[in-house]
Every structure is written in C-alpha cells, then in structure tokens.
C-alpha cells in the first residue's frame, strides 16, 4: 500500500458520515382530510396552513371533491384558513364594461361559499406531527367551524 492509497482510504472513511446523513433531514408531516360545509363536501377551494410557532412559509392544498392533501409540512402548530366559492354570472357593471353587449355582457364574480370564520377570521388550529396527520374541517353557517381528527366519515 502506497501513500496515495492510504490518503484515498482515509478520505473515503471521512466521507461515510456525510453520506450516511444525506436524505435524513428534518421529520415532516403529511396532512389530509375532508372539508364539509352545511353537510355537503366542499367541491373546490383551498386550505392554507400558516405556521404559528416556526419560520415555515404558509402552505396551501387544493380542495377537490371535499378532500385535500398537503405533503411535507414541518411539525408544529398551524393556523388554518379555508376558502371556497363559486363563480356567478352577474349583470355587467356598465361603468367598467360600457362596450359589452349580448350574452358576453355578463361579469363573472367570485361568490364566497364559506363564512369569514373559515378564512379571514379563522381560529382553526392544528398541530402537525411527523408522519401522517388527518384533519377534517366541518361546520355550517350558524357557528364556528371545527376540526375533527382521525378516520373519514360525516
């Protein structure tokens, strides 16, 4: 064994801890669940997770047919805001669209489906833990939305 072989062997041994550490990273939580308003699955919308105890940026997950999924959130506490709505054809605003005529003379407006307690004034909070997390968000027009954990079902 010459000096070059010894140097390569030592350098290789020094790299083992670095390679072993690759891919380990910080633990993360995957989040999934249902969004139900007035007994009906919310067909489309967005769930936003805003970290309250870490410097993690907000994460959003689309709602599709009442279900959402978000992967790889850092563990911690989050404020949850949920938005959903529907497009509505309204008569045109003649002040903003004076040249429109005929069937195309309708403005599309976004009509919020959920009350402000679900989004702007949300008090919904969850704690994401490493691994799988299930949070169902349910409520109606008459009160605050609630969070349920565990298996799906209405």
mmCIF file with all atom_site columns, C-alpha atoms in Angstrom:
data_model
loop_
_atom_site.group_PDB
_atom_site.id
_atom_site.type_symbol
_atom_site.label_atom_id
_atom_site.label_alt_id
_atom_site.label_comp_id
_atom_site.label_asym_id
_atom_site.label_entity_id
_atom_site.label_seq_id
_atom_site.pdbx_PDB_ins_code
_atom_site.Cartn_x
_atom_site.Cartn_y
_atom_site.Cartn_z
_atom_site.occupancy
_atom_site.B_iso_or_equiv
_atom_site.pdbx_formal_charge
_atom_site.auth_seq_id
_atom_site.auth_comp_id
_atom_site.auth_asym_id
_atom_site.auth_atom_id
_atom_site.pdbx_PDB_model_num
ATOM 1   C CA . UNK A 1 1   ? 0.000   0.000  0.000   1.00 0.00 ? 1   UNK A CA 1
ATOM 2   C CA . UNK A 1 2   ? 1.456   3.354  -1.026  1.00 0.00 ? 2   UNK A CA 1
ATOM 3   C CA . UNK A 1 3   ? 0.823   6.826  0.372   1.00 0.00 ? 3   UNK A CA 1
ATOM 4   C CA . UNK A 1 4   ? -1.774  7.620  -2.313  1.00 0.00 ? 4   UNK A CA 1
ATOM 5   C CA . UNK A 1 5   ? -3.847  4.543  -1.383  1.00 0.00 ? 5   UNK A CA 1
ATOM 6   C CA . UNK A 1 6   ? -3.725  5.472  2.316   1.00 0.00 ? 6   UNK A CA 1
ATOM 7   C CA . UNK A 1 7   ? -4.860  9.049  1.585   1.00 0.00 ? 7   UNK A CA 1
ATOM 8   C CA . UNK A 1 8   ? -7.763  7.763  -0.550  1.00 0.00 ? 8   UNK A CA 1
ATOM 9   C CA . UNK A 1 9   ? -8.744  5.256  2.155   1.00 0.00 ? 9   UNK A CA 1
ATOM 10  C CA . UNK A 1 10  ? -8.744  7.936  4.885   1.00 0.00 ? 10  UNK A CA 1
ATOM 11  C CA . UNK A 1 11  ? -10.665 10.366 2.674   1.00 0.00 ? 11  UNK A CA 1
ATOM 12  C CA . UNK A 1 12  ? -13.216 7.644  1.903   1.00 0.00 ? 12  UNK A CA 1
ATOM 13  C CA . UNK A 1 13  ? -13.669 6.881  5.595   1.00 0.00 ? 13  UNK A CA 1
ATOM 14  C CA . UNK A 1 14  ? -14.157 10.577 6.330   1.00 0.00 ? 14  UNK A CA 1
ATOM 15  C CA . UNK A 1 15  ? -16.974 10.708 3.751   1.00 0.00 ? 15  UNK A CA 1
ATOM 16  C CA . UNK A 1 16  ? -19.023 7.884  5.324   1.00 0.00 ? 16  UNK A CA 1
ATOM 17  C CA . UNK A 1 17  ? -20.715 10.054 7.986   1.00 0.00 ? 17  UNK A CA 1
ATOM 18  C CA . UNK A 1 18  ? -21.573 12.675 5.368   1.00 0.00 ? 18  UNK A CA 1
ATOM 19  C CA . UNK A 1 19  ? -23.133 10.151 3.003   1.00 0.00 ? 19  UNK A CA 1
ATOM 20  C CA . UNK A 1 20  ? -24.974 8.388  5.831   1.00 0.00 ? 20  UNK A CA 1
ATOM 21  C CA . UNK A 1 21  ? -26.512 11.706 6.841   1.00 0.00 ? 21  UNK A CA 1
ATOM 22  C CA . UNK A 1 22  ? -27.823 12.522 3.364   1.00 0.00 ? 22  UNK A CA 1
ATOM 23  C CA . UNK A 1 23  ? -31.553 12.286 2.948   1.00 0.00 ? 23  UNK A CA 1
ATOM 24  C CA . UNK A 1 24  ? -32.235 12.074 6.689   1.00 0.00 ? 24  UNK A CA 1
ATOM 25  C CA . UNK A 1 25  ? -33.327 15.695 7.054   1.00 0.00 ? 25  UNK A CA 1
ATOM 26  C CA . UNK A 1 26  ? -35.842 17.021 9.490   1.00 0.00 ? 26  UNK A CA 1
ATOM 27  C CA . UNK A 1 27  ? -39.015 14.998 10.098  1.00 0.00 ? 27  UNK A CA 1
ATOM 28  C CA . UNK A 1 28  ? -42.109 16.204 8.250   1.00 0.00 ? 28  UNK A CA 1
ATOM 29  C CA . UNK A 1 29  ? -45.842 15.646 8.472   1.00 0.00 ? 29  UNK A CA 1
ATOM 30  C CA . UNK A 1 30  ? -48.252 14.779 5.702   1.00 0.00 ? 30  UNK A CA 1
ATOM 31  C CA . UNK A 1 31  ? -51.744 16.194 6.155   1.00 0.00 ? 31  UNK A CA 1
ATOM 32  C CA . UNK A 1 32  ? -55.009 15.029 4.584   1.00 0.00 ? 32  UNK A CA 1
ATOM 33  C CA . UNK A 1 33  ? -58.708 15.206 5.323   1.00 0.00 ? 33  UNK A CA 1
ATOM 34  C CA . UNK A 1 34  ? -62.140 16.383 4.316   1.00 0.00 ? 34  UNK A CA 1
ATOM 35  C CA . UNK A 1 35  ? -63.838 19.778 4.162   1.00 0.00 ? 35  UNK A CA 1
ATOM 36  C CA . UNK A 1 36  ? -67.603 19.734 4.774   1.00 0.00 ? 36  UNK A CA 1
ATOM 37  C CA . UNK A 1 37  ? -69.902 22.784 4.956   1.00 0.00 ? 37  UNK A CA 1
ATOM 38  C CA . UNK A 1 38  ? -73.636 22.545 5.733   1.00 0.00 ? 38  UNK A CA 1
ATOM 39  C CA . UNK A 1 39  ? -73.433 18.752 5.453   1.00 0.00 ? 39  UNK A CA 1
ATOM 40  C CA . UNK A 1 40  ? -72.015 18.855 1.917   1.00 0.00 ? 40  UNK A CA 1
ATOM 41  C CA . UNK A 1 41  ? -68.479 18.197 0.752   1.00 0.00 ? 41  UNK A CA 1
ATOM 42  C CA . UNK A 1 42  ? -66.866 21.411 -0.486  1.00 0.00 ? 42  UNK A CA 1
ATOM 43  C CA . UNK A 1 43  ? -66.298 20.690 -4.177  1.00 0.00 ? 43  UNK A CA 1
ATOM 44  C CA . UNK A 1 44  ? -63.389 23.083 -4.768  1.00 0.00 ? 44  UNK A CA 1
ATOM 45  C CA . UNK A 1 45  ? -61.320 25.527 -2.784  1.00 0.00 ? 45  UNK A CA 1
ATOM 46  C CA . UNK A 1 46  ? -58.071 25.926 -0.891  1.00 0.00 ? 46  UNK A CA 1
ATOM 47  C CA . UNK A 1 47  ? -56.792 25.008 2.582   1.00 0.00 ? 47  UNK A CA 1
ATOM 48  C CA . UNK A 1 48  ? -53.941 27.186 3.858   1.00 0.00 ? 48  UNK A CA 1
ATOM 49  C CA . UNK A 1 49  ? -51.640 26.183 6.725   1.00 0.00 ? 49  UNK A CA 1
ATOM 50  C CA . UNK A 1 50  ? -49.864 29.160 8.340   1.00 0.00 ? 50  UNK A CA 1
ATOM 51  C CA . UNK A 1 51  ? -47.184 28.260 10.879  1.00 0.00 ? 51  UNK A CA 1
ATOM 52  C CA . UNK A 1 52  ? -47.700 29.903 14.277  1.00 0.00 ? 52  UNK A CA 1
ATOM 53  C CA . UNK A 1 53  ? -44.558 28.653 16.017  1.00 0.00 ? 53  UNK A CA 1
ATOM 54  C CA . UNK A 1 54  ? -41.941 28.265 13.306  1.00 0.00 ? 54  UNK A CA 1
ATOM 55  C CA . UNK A 1 55  ? -40.493 30.216 10.450  1.00 0.00 ? 55  UNK A CA 1
ATOM 56  C CA . UNK A 1 56  ? -42.055 27.893 7.868   1.00 0.00 ? 56  UNK A CA 1
ATOM 57  C CA . UNK A 1 57  ? -43.744 29.631 4.936   1.00 0.00 ? 57  UNK A CA 1
ATOM 58  C CA . UNK A 1 58  ? -47.509 29.156 4.502   1.00 0.00 ? 58  UNK A CA 1
ATOM 59  C CA . UNK A 1 59  ? -48.523 26.014 2.607   1.00 0.00 ? 59  UNK A CA 1
ATOM 60  C CA . UNK A 1 60  ? -51.697 25.555 0.601   1.00 0.00 ? 60  UNK A CA 1
ATOM 61  C CA . UNK A 1 61  ? -53.555 22.485 -0.561  1.00 0.00 ? 61  UNK A CA 1
ATOM 62  C CA . UNK A 1 62  ? -56.348 22.411 -3.127  1.00 0.00 ? 62  UNK A CA 1
ATOM 63  C CA . UNK A 1 63  ? -59.743 21.007 -2.136  1.00 0.00 ? 63  UNK A CA 1
ATOM 64  C CA . UNK A 1 64  ? -61.116 18.599 -4.737  1.00 0.00 ? 64  UNK A CA 1
ATOM 65  C CA . UNK A 1 65  ? -64.455 16.888 -4.191  1.00 0.00 ? 65  UNK A CA 1
ATOM 66  C CA . UNK A 1 66  ? -64.310 17.612 -0.462  1.00 0.00 ? 66  UNK A CA 1
ATOM 67  C CA . UNK A 1 67  ? -60.792 16.233 0.080   1.00 0.00 ? 67  UNK A CA 1
ATOM 68  C CA . UNK A 1 68  ? -57.363 17.829 0.404   1.00 0.00 ? 68  UNK A CA 1
ATOM 69  C CA . UNK A 1 69  ? -53.761 16.667 0.876   1.00 0.00 ? 69  UNK A CA 1
ATOM 70  C CA . UNK A 1 70  ? -50.582 18.532 1.772   1.00 0.00 ? 70  UNK A CA 1
ATOM 71  C CA . UNK A 1 71  ? -47.196 16.838 1.968   1.00 0.00 ? 71  UNK A CA 1
ATOM 72  C CA . UNK A 1 72  ? -44.024 17.589 3.894   1.00 0.00 ? 72  UNK A CA 1
ATOM 73  C CA . UNK A 1 73  ? -45.121 20.224 6.410   1.00 0.00 ? 73  UNK A CA 1
ATOM 74  C CA . UNK A 1 74  ? -42.628 20.871 9.190   1.00 0.00 ? 74  UNK A CA 1
ATOM 75  C CA . UNK A 1 75  ? -44.049 19.681 12.526  1.00 0.00 ? 75  UNK A CA 1
ATOM 76  C CA . UNK A 1 76  ? -45.639 22.432 14.600  1.00 0.00 ? 76  UNK A CA 1
ATOM 77  C CA . UNK A 1 77  ? -48.774 24.447 15.206  1.00 0.00 ? 77  UNK A CA 1
ATOM 78  C CA . UNK A 1 78  ? -50.651 26.000 12.297  1.00 0.00 ? 78  UNK A CA 1
ATOM 79  C CA . UNK A 1 79  ? -53.494 28.435 11.817  1.00 0.00 ? 79  UNK A CA 1
ATOM 80  C CA . UNK A 1 80  ? -55.797 27.038 9.133   1.00 0.00 ? 80  UNK A CA 1
ATOM 81  C CA . UNK A 1 81  ? -57.727 29.179 6.654   1.00 0.00 ? 81  UNK A CA 1
ATOM 82  C CA . UNK A 1 82  ? -60.162 27.628 4.206   1.00 0.00 ? 82  UNK A CA 1
ATOM 83  C CA . UNK A 1 83  ? -61.537 29.375 1.129   1.00 0.00 ? 83  UNK A CA 1
ATOM 84  C CA . UNK A 1 84  ? -64.144 28.118 -1.286  1.00 0.00 ? 84  UNK A CA 1
ATOM 85  C CA . UNK A 1 85  ? -66.601 29.736 -3.584  1.00 0.00 ? 85  UNK A CA 1
ATOM 86  C CA . UNK A 1 86  ? -68.331 29.618 -6.874  1.00 0.00 ? 86  UNK A CA 1
ATOM 87  C CA . UNK A 1 87  ? -68.379 31.743 -9.960  1.00 0.00 ? 87  UNK A CA 1
ATOM 88  C CA . UNK A 1 88  ? -71.575 33.627 -10.556 1.00 0.00 ? 88  UNK A CA 1
ATOM 89  C CA . UNK A 1 89  ? -72.731 35.351 -13.695 1.00 0.00 ? 89  UNK A CA 1
ATOM 90  C CA . UNK A 1 90  ? -73.881 38.813 -12.766 1.00 0.00 ? 90  UNK A CA 1
ATOM 91  C CA . UNK A 1 91  ? -75.255 41.604 -14.905 1.00 0.00 ? 91  UNK A CA 1
ATOM 92  C CA . UNK A 1 92  ? -72.416 43.701 -16.294 1.00 0.00 ? 92  UNK A CA 1
ATOM 93  C CA . UNK A 1 93  ? -71.150 46.720 -14.488 1.00 0.00 ? 93  UNK A CA 1
ATOM 94  C CA . UNK A 1 94  ? -71.903 49.292 -17.166 1.00 0.00 ? 94  UNK A CA 1
ATOM 95  C CA . UNK A 1 95  ? -69.379 51.655 -15.651 1.00 0.00 ? 95  UNK A CA 1
ATOM 96  C CA . UNK A 1 96  ? -66.499 49.217 -16.072 1.00 0.00 ? 96  UNK A CA 1
ATOM 97  C CA . UNK A 1 97  ? -67.703 47.478 -19.277 1.00 0.00 ? 97  UNK A CA 1
ATOM 98  C CA . UNK A 1 98  ? -69.589 50.094 -21.334 1.00 0.00 ? 98  UNK A CA 1
ATOM 99  C CA . UNK A 1 99  ? -68.928 48.448 -24.720 1.00 0.00 ? 99  UNK A CA 1
ATOM 100 C CA . UNK A 1 100 ? -70.168 44.922 -23.910 1.00 0.00 ? 100 UNK A CA 1
ATOM 101 C CA . UNK A 1 101 ? -73.426 43.777 -25.464 1.00 0.00 ? 101 UNK A CA 1
ATOM 102 C CA . UNK A 1 102 ? -75.269 40.474 -25.836 1.00 0.00 ? 102 UNK A CA 1
ATOM 103 C CA . UNK A 1 103 ? -74.682 37.232 -23.853 1.00 0.00 ? 103 UNK A CA 1
ATOM 104 C CA . UNK A 1 104 ? -70.999 38.054 -23.269 1.00 0.00 ? 104 UNK A CA 1
ATOM 105 C CA . UNK A 1 105 ? -72.114 41.182 -21.411 1.00 0.00 ? 105 UNK A CA 1
ATOM 106 C CA . UNK A 1 106 ? -72.051 39.414 -18.070 1.00 0.00 ? 106 UNK A CA 1
ATOM 107 C CA . UNK A 1 107 ? -69.315 39.812 -15.494 1.00 0.00 ? 107 UNK A CA 1
ATOM 108 C CA . UNK A 1 108 ? -68.045 36.724 -13.710 1.00 0.00 ? 108 UNK A CA 1
ATOM 109 C CA . UNK A 1 109 ? -67.857 37.286 -9.981  1.00 0.00 ? 109 UNK A CA 1
ATOM 110 C CA . UNK A 1 110 ? -66.453 35.077 -7.264  1.00 0.00 ? 110 UNK A CA 1
ATOM 111 C CA . UNK A 1 111 ? -69.086 34.398 -4.616  1.00 0.00 ? 111 UNK A CA 1
ATOM 112 C CA . UNK A 1 112 ? -67.602 33.112 -1.330  1.00 0.00 ? 112 UNK A CA 1
ATOM 113 C CA . UNK A 1 113 ? -69.181 29.899 -0.111  1.00 0.00 ? 113 UNK A CA 1
ATOM 114 C CA . UNK A 1 114 ? -67.707 29.852 3.394   1.00 0.00 ? 114 UNK A CA 1
ATOM 115 C CA . UNK A 1 115 ? -68.239 32.447 6.143   1.00 0.00 ? 115 UNK A CA 1
ATOM 116 C CA . UNK A 1 116 ? -65.313 34.558 7.331   1.00 0.00 ? 116 UNK A CA 1
ATOM 117 C CA . UNK A 1 117 ? -64.812 32.318 10.413  1.00 0.00 ? 117 UNK A CA 1
ATOM 118 C CA . UNK A 1 118 ? -63.318 29.790 7.975   1.00 0.00 ? 118 UNK A CA 1
ATOM 119 C CA . UNK A 1 119 ? -60.786 32.178 6.456   1.00 0.00 ? 119 UNK A CA 1
ATOM 120 C CA . UNK A 1 120 ? -60.298 35.882 7.247   1.00 0.00 ? 120 UNK A CA 1
ATOM 121 C CA . UNK A 1 121 ? -61.357 35.498 10.902  1.00 0.00 ? 121 UNK A CA 1
ATOM 122 C CA . UNK A 1 122 ? -60.247 31.876 11.291  1.00 0.00 ? 122 UNK A CA 1
ATOM 123 C CA . UNK A 1 123 ? -59.479 30.458 14.721  1.00 0.00 ? 123 UNK A CA 1
ATOM 124 C CA . UNK A 1 124 ? -58.970 26.954 13.317  1.00 0.00 ? 124 UNK A CA 1
ATOM 125 C CA . UNK A 1 125 ? -55.701 25.479 14.529  1.00 0.00 ? 125 UNK A CA 1
ATOM 126 C CA . UNK A 1 126 ? -53.978 22.135 14.193  1.00 0.00 ? 126 UNK A CA 1
ATOM 127 C CA . UNK A 1 127 ? -50.734 20.609 15.374  1.00 0.00 ? 127 UNK A CA 1
ATOM 128 C CA . UNK A 1 128 ? -48.886 18.737 12.666  1.00 0.00 ? 128 UNK A CA 1
ATOM 129 C CA . UNK A 1 129 ? -46.773 15.840 13.905  1.00 0.00 ? 129 UNK A CA 1
ATOM 130 C CA . UNK A 1 130 ? -44.182 13.822 11.981  1.00 0.00 ? 130 UNK A CA 1
ATOM 131 C CA . UNK A 1 131 ? -45.842 11.180 9.781   1.00 0.00 ? 131 UNK A CA 1
ATOM 132 C CA . UNK A 1 132 ? -49.485 11.061 8.690   1.00 0.00 ? 132 UNK A CA 1
ATOM 133 C CA . UNK A 1 133 ? -51.991 13.547 10.105  1.00 0.00 ? 133 UNK A CA 1
ATOM 134 C CA . UNK A 1 134 ? -55.740 13.539 9.418   1.00 0.00 ? 134 UNK A CA 1
ATOM 135 C CA . UNK A 1 135 ? -57.770 16.705 9.997   1.00 0.00 ? 135 UNK A CA 1
ATOM 136 C CA . UNK A 1 136 ? -61.396 17.086 8.893   1.00 0.00 ? 136 UNK A CA 1
ATOM 137 C CA . UNK A 1 137 ? -62.888 20.565 8.851   1.00 0.00 ? 137 UNK A CA 1
ATOM 138 C CA . UNK A 1 138 ? -66.663 20.712 9.347   1.00 0.00 ? 138 UNK A CA 1
ATOM 139 C CA . UNK A 1 139 ? -69.219 23.393 10.061  1.00 0.00 ? 139 UNK A CA 1
ATOM 140 C CA . UNK A 1 140 ? -72.232 25.341 8.922   1.00 0.00 ? 140 UNK A CA 1
ATOM 141 C CA . UNK A 1 141 ? -73.485 28.909 8.614   1.00 0.00 ? 141 UNK A CA 1
ATOM 142 C CA . UNK A 1 142 ? -74.615 29.060 12.230  1.00 0.00 ? 142 UNK A CA 1
ATOM 143 C CA . UNK A 1 143 ? -71.311 28.639 14.033  1.00 0.00 ? 143 UNK A CA 1
ATOM 144 C CA . UNK A 1 144 ? -67.570 28.299 14.154  1.00 0.00 ? 144 UNK A CA 1
ATOM 145 C CA . UNK A 1 145 ? -66.008 25.535 12.051  1.00 0.00 ? 145 UNK A CA 1
ATOM 146 C CA . UNK A 1 146 ? -64.482 22.641 13.959  1.00 0.00 ? 146 UNK A CA 1
ATOM 147 C CA . UNK A 1 147 ? -61.553 20.301 13.453  1.00 0.00 ? 147 UNK A CA 1
ATOM 148 C CA . UNK A 1 148 ? -62.002 16.546 13.781  1.00 0.00 ? 148 UNK A CA 1
ATOM 149 C CA . UNK A 1 149 ? -59.072 14.136 13.756  1.00 0.00 ? 149 UNK A CA 1
ATOM 150 C CA . UNK A 1 150 ? -58.971 10.511 12.690  1.00 0.00 ? 150 UNK A CA 1
ATOM 151 C CA . UNK A 1 151 ? -60.753 8.427  10.078  1.00 0.00 ? 151 UNK A CA 1
ATOM 152 C CA . UNK A 1 152 ? -63.046 9.985  7.477   1.00 0.00 ? 152 UNK A CA 1
ATOM 153 C CA . UNK A 1 153 ? -66.808 9.996  7.683   1.00 0.00 ? 153 UNK A CA 1
ATOM 154 C CA . UNK A 1 154 ? -69.579 12.501 8.215   1.00 0.00 ? 154 UNK A CA 1
#
